[in-house]
XYZ file of C-alpha atoms in Angstrom:
344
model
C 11.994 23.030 -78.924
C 14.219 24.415 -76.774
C 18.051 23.541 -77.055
C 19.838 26.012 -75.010
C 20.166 23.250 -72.255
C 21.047 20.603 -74.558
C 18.352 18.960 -74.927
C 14.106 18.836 -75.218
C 12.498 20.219 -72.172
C 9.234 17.312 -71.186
C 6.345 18.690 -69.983
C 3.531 16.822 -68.334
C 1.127 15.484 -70.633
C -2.692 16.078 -69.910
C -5.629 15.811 -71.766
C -6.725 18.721 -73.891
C -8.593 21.127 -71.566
C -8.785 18.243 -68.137
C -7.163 20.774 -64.993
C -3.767 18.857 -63.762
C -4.696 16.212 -61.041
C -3.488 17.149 -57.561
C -1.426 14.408 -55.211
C -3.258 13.219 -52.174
C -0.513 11.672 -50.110
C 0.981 15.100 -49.118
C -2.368 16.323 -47.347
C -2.752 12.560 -45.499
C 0.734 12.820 -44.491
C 0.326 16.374 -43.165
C -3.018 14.998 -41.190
C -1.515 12.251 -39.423
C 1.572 14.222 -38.386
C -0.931 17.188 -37.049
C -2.728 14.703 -35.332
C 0.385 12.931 -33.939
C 1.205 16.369 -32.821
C -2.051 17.573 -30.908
C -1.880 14.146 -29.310
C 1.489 14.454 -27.611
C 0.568 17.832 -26.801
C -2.571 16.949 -25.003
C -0.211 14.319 -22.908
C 2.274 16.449 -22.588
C -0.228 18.956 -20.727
C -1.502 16.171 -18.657
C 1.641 15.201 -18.113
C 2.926 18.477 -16.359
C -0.740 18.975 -14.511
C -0.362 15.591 -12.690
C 3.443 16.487 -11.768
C 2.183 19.928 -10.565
C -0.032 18.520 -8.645
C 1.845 15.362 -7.411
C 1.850 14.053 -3.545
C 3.386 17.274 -2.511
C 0.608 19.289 -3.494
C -1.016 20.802 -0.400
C -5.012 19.591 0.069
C -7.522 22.185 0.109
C -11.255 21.427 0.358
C -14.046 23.952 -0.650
C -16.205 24.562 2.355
C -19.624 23.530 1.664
C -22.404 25.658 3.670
C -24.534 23.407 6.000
C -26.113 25.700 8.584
C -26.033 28.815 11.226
C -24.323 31.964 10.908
C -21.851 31.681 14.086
C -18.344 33.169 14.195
C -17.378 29.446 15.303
C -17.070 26.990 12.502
C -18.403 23.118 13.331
C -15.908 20.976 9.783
C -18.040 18.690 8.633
C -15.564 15.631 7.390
C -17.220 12.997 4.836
C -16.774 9.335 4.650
C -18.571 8.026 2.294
C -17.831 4.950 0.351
C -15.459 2.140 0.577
C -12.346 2.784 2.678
C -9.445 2.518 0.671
C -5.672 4.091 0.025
C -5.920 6.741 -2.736
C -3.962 6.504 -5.944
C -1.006 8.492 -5.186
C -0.209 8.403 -9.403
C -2.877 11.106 -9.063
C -1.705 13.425 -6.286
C -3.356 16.483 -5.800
C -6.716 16.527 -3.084
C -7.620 13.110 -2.512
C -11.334 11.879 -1.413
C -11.528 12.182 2.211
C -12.541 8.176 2.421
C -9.296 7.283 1.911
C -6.683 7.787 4.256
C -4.282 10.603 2.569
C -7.762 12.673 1.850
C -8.988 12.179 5.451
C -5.387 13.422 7.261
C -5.556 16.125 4.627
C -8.925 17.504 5.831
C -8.289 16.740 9.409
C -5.007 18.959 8.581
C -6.992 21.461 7.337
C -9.798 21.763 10.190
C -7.177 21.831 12.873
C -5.223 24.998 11.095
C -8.338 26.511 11.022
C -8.161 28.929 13.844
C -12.135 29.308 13.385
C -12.641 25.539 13.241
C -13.786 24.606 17.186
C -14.748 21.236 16.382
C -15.297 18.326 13.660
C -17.752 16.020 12.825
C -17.687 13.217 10.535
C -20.240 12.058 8.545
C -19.637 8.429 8.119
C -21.741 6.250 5.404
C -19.178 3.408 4.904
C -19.281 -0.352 5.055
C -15.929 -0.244 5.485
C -12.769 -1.539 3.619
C -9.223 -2.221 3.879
C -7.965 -3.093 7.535
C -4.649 -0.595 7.002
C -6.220 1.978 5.725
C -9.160 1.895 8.448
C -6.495 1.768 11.195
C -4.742 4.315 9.590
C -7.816 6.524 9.653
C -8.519 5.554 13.104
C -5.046 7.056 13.832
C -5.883 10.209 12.224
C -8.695 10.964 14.829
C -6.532 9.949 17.325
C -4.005 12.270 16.470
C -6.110 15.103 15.869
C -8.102 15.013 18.824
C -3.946 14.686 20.440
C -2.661 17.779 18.655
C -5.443 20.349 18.681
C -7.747 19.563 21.398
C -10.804 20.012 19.224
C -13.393 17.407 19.869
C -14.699 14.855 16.907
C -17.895 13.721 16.936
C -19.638 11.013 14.243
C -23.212 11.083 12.761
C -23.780 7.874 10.873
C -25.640 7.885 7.889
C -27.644 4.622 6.599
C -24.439 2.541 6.755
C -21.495 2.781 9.232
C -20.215 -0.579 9.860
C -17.265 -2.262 10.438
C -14.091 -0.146 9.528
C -16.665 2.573 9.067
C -17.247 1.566 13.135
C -13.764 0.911 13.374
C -12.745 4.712 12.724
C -15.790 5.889 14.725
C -14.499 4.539 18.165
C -11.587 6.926 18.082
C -14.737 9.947 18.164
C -15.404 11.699 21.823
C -19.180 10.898 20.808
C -21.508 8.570 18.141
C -24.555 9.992 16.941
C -26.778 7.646 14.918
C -30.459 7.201 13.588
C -32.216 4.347 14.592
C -32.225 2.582 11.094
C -28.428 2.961 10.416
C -26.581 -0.348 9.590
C -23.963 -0.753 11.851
C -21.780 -3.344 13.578
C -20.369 -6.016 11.525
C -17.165 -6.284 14.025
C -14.964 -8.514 12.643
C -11.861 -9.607 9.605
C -12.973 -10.930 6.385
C -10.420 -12.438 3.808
C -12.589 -13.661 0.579
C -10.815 -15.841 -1.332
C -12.378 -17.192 -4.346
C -12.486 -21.127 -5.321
C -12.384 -22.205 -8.790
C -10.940 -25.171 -8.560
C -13.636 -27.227 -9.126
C -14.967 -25.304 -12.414
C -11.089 -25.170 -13.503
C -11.223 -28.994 -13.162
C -14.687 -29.328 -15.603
C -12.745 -27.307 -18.326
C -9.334 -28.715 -18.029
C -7.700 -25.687 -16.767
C -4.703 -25.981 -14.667
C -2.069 -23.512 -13.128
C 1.643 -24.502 -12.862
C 3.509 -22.464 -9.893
C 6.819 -22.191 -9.529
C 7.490 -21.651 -6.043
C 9.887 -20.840 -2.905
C 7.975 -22.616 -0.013
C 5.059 -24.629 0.470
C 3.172 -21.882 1.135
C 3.886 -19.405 -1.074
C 0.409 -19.891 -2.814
C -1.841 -20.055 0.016
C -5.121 -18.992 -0.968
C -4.478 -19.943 -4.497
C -8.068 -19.952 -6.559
C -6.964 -23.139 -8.052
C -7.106 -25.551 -5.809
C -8.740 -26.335 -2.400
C -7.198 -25.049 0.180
C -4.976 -27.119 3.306
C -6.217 -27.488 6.352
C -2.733 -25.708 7.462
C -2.900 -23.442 5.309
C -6.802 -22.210 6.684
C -4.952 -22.395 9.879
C -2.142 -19.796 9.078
C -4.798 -17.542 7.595
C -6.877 -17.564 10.841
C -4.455 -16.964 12.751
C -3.686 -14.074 11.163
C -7.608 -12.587 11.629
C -7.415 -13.437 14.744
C -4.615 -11.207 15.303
C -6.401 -8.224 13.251
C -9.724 -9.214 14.976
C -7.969 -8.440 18.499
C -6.667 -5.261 17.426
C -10.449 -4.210 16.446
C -11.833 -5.630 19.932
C -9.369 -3.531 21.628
C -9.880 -0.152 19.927
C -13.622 -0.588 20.915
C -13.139 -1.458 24.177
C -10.688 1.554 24.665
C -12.895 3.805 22.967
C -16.172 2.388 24.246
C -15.131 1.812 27.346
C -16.353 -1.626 27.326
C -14.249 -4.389 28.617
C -13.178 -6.723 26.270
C -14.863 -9.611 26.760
C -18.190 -8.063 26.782
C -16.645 -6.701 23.209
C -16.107 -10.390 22.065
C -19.631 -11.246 22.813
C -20.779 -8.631 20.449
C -18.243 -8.138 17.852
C -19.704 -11.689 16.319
C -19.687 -10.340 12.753
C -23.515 -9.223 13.080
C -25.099 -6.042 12.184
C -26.764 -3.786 14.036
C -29.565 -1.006 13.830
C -28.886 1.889 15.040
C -31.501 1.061 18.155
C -29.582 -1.892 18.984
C -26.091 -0.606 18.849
C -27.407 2.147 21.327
C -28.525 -0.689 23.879
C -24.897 -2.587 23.445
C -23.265 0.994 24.026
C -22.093 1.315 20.426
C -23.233 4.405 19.565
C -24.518 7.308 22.047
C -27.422 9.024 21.013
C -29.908 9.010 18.052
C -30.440 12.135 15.354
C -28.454 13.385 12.226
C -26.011 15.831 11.101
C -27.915 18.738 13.204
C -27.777 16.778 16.326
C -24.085 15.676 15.845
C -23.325 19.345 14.827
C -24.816 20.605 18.111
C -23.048 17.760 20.570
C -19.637 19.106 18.910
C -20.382 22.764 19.471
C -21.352 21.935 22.831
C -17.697 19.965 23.906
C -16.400 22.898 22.467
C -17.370 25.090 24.552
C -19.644 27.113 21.621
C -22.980 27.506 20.624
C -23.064 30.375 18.028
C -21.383 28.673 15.207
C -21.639 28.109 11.529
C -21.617 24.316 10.404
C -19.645 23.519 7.129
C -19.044 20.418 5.111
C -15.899 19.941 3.267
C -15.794 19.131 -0.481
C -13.645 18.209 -3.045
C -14.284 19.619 -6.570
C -13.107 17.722 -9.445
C -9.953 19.729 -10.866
C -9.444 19.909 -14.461
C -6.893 17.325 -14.513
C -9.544 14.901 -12.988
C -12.127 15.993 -15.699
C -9.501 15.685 -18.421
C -8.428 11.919 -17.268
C -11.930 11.189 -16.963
C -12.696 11.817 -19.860
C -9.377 10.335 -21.492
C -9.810 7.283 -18.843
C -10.993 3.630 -20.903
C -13.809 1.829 -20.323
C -13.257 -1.058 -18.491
C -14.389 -4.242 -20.332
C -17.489 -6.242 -20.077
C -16.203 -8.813 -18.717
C -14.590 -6.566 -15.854
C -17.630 -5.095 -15.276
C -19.879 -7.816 -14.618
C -17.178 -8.826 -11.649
C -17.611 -5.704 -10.228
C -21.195 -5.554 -10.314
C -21.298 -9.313 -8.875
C -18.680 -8.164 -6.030
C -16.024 -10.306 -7.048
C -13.251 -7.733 -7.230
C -11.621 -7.729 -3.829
C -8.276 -8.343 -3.743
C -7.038 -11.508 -1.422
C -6.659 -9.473 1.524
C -8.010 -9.114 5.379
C -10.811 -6.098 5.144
C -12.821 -4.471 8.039
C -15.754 -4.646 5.355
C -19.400 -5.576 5.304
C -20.112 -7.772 2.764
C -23.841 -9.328 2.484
């Protein structure tokens, strides 16, 4: 016994030759914080990649080799898919089918002291009536700015805003079996009124003016109401009838007679004077070189490679849920708003 401190010193009492047990908590503690740790770090990193690369971020697309070995470059532009604004949350190089990634590209061909013309490659049903129009305005503005002719080669689909953009081209090259046409303003506006009444399910707005909730999925809609809301295509329909007629050269009631929602093959929109010639890429790539002035050029496609912040949000992005997914796949996702879209 030792009683130089006063009194007995207490040791921990084990078992006769059983090893001292260690505590757990201390390692599981440790754990969680090291995982806490490495997850803020990962979006921290994220974090600062997205900023660096935020709206400011100059677009550069990888040039994709097509064909030739000219001096002359003919910029291959690709829309492909739904038209539709890009998330800006993103920033960086957008996809060239939405509006900021197209004016990026077009940016791009027209600083390009080698680029002598552009073609885009348009398989598109369409989408969103701004950003078509704004797309539309693009062209325009290119074609304004640099002088370098644009020329279009439809792929199996180019129809309505896909069309929409392609009137603002010098020429329209298509195959006889592309889907085109489809001229018109489409607001879908779902109905569930009837299936909300079966299940007892109401909605209670609160609102400003009688109507505020015009379209509302809940209930059928007024006859004013349907009237106010074709009005308003009407208005967007005449602002698609004039941008063929001005870039078809077709007057506009001739325009009116075909822009009847229809689609078109490729062989009928050539008859109407929708398109100008049949073929592909190589065809569209030669017509350009030719308004250009060239012959001896090299034909390049623009691309967008997937940075590492887009692999890394991929990859940390969450599944959407069944339920979500089964409206997509059924087409059901549009938002209540006018689209220059083809929807069978």
């Amino acid at each position: 016994m030792d009683t130089s401190s006063g009194g007995p010193s207490r040791q921990p009492e084990t078992h006769a030759g059983e090893p001292r047990r260690r505590r757990l908590w201390p390692f599981v503690v440790g754990g969680l914080v090291a995982l806490g740790l490495a997850g803020l770090a990962v979006f921290a990193v994220v974090l600062i990649l997205v900023t660096a690369g935020g709206p400011t971020a100059p677009a550069v697309y990888d040039e994709e080799y097509v064909a030739g070995d000219g001096p002359d470059k003919i910029v291959v532009v690709p829309v492909q898919g739904t038209i539709a604004p890009a998330d800006d949350s993103l920033g960086g190089t957008q996809p060239t089918v939405t509006p900021e990634g197209f004016a990026d590209a077009l940016r791009q061909a027209g600083q390009d002291p080698n680029a002598a013309a552009v073609v885009l490659e348009i398989d598109s049903p369409g989408g969103g009536v701004t950003a078509s129009d704004e797309m539309h305005q693009s062209v325009l503005d290119f074609k304004k700015n640099t002088g370098k002719p644009v020329v279009v080669s439809m792929g199996d689909v180019a129809a309505s805003g896909g069309y929409y953009i392609s009137t603002a081209a010098d020429r329209i090259v298509a195959y006889e079996t592309t889907l085109t046409g489809s001229l018109g303003v489409i607001i879908p506006l779902n109905n569930f009124a009837e299936a909300a009444d079966k299940y007892g399910i109401k909605q209670v707005v609160i609102k400003s003016g009688k109507y505020k909730d015009m379209g509302s999925a809940f209930r059928e809609m007024t006859p004013e109401e349907r009237d106010i809301l074709q009005s308003f295509v009407d208005d967007l329909y005449g602002q698609f009838v004039d941008v063929i007629s001005e870039g078809r050269d077709i007057p506009k009631d001739r325009v009116r007679e075909i822009a009847d929602g229809r689609v078109y093959s490729g062989e009928q929109a050539k008859r109407l004077g929708l398109i100008d010639s049949f073929g592909g890429l190589d065809e569209a790539s030669a017509i350009a070189g030719k308004l250009a002035g060239t012959s001896d050029t090299t034909v390049v496609r623009y691309v967008q490679q997937p940075s590492f912040t887009d692999t890394l949000l991929a990859h940390l992005a969450l599944e959407k849920p069944q339920a979500e997914q089964i409206v997509d796949a059924a087409g059901l996702n549009l938002e209540p708003k006018p689209y220059y879209l083809y929807r069978p």
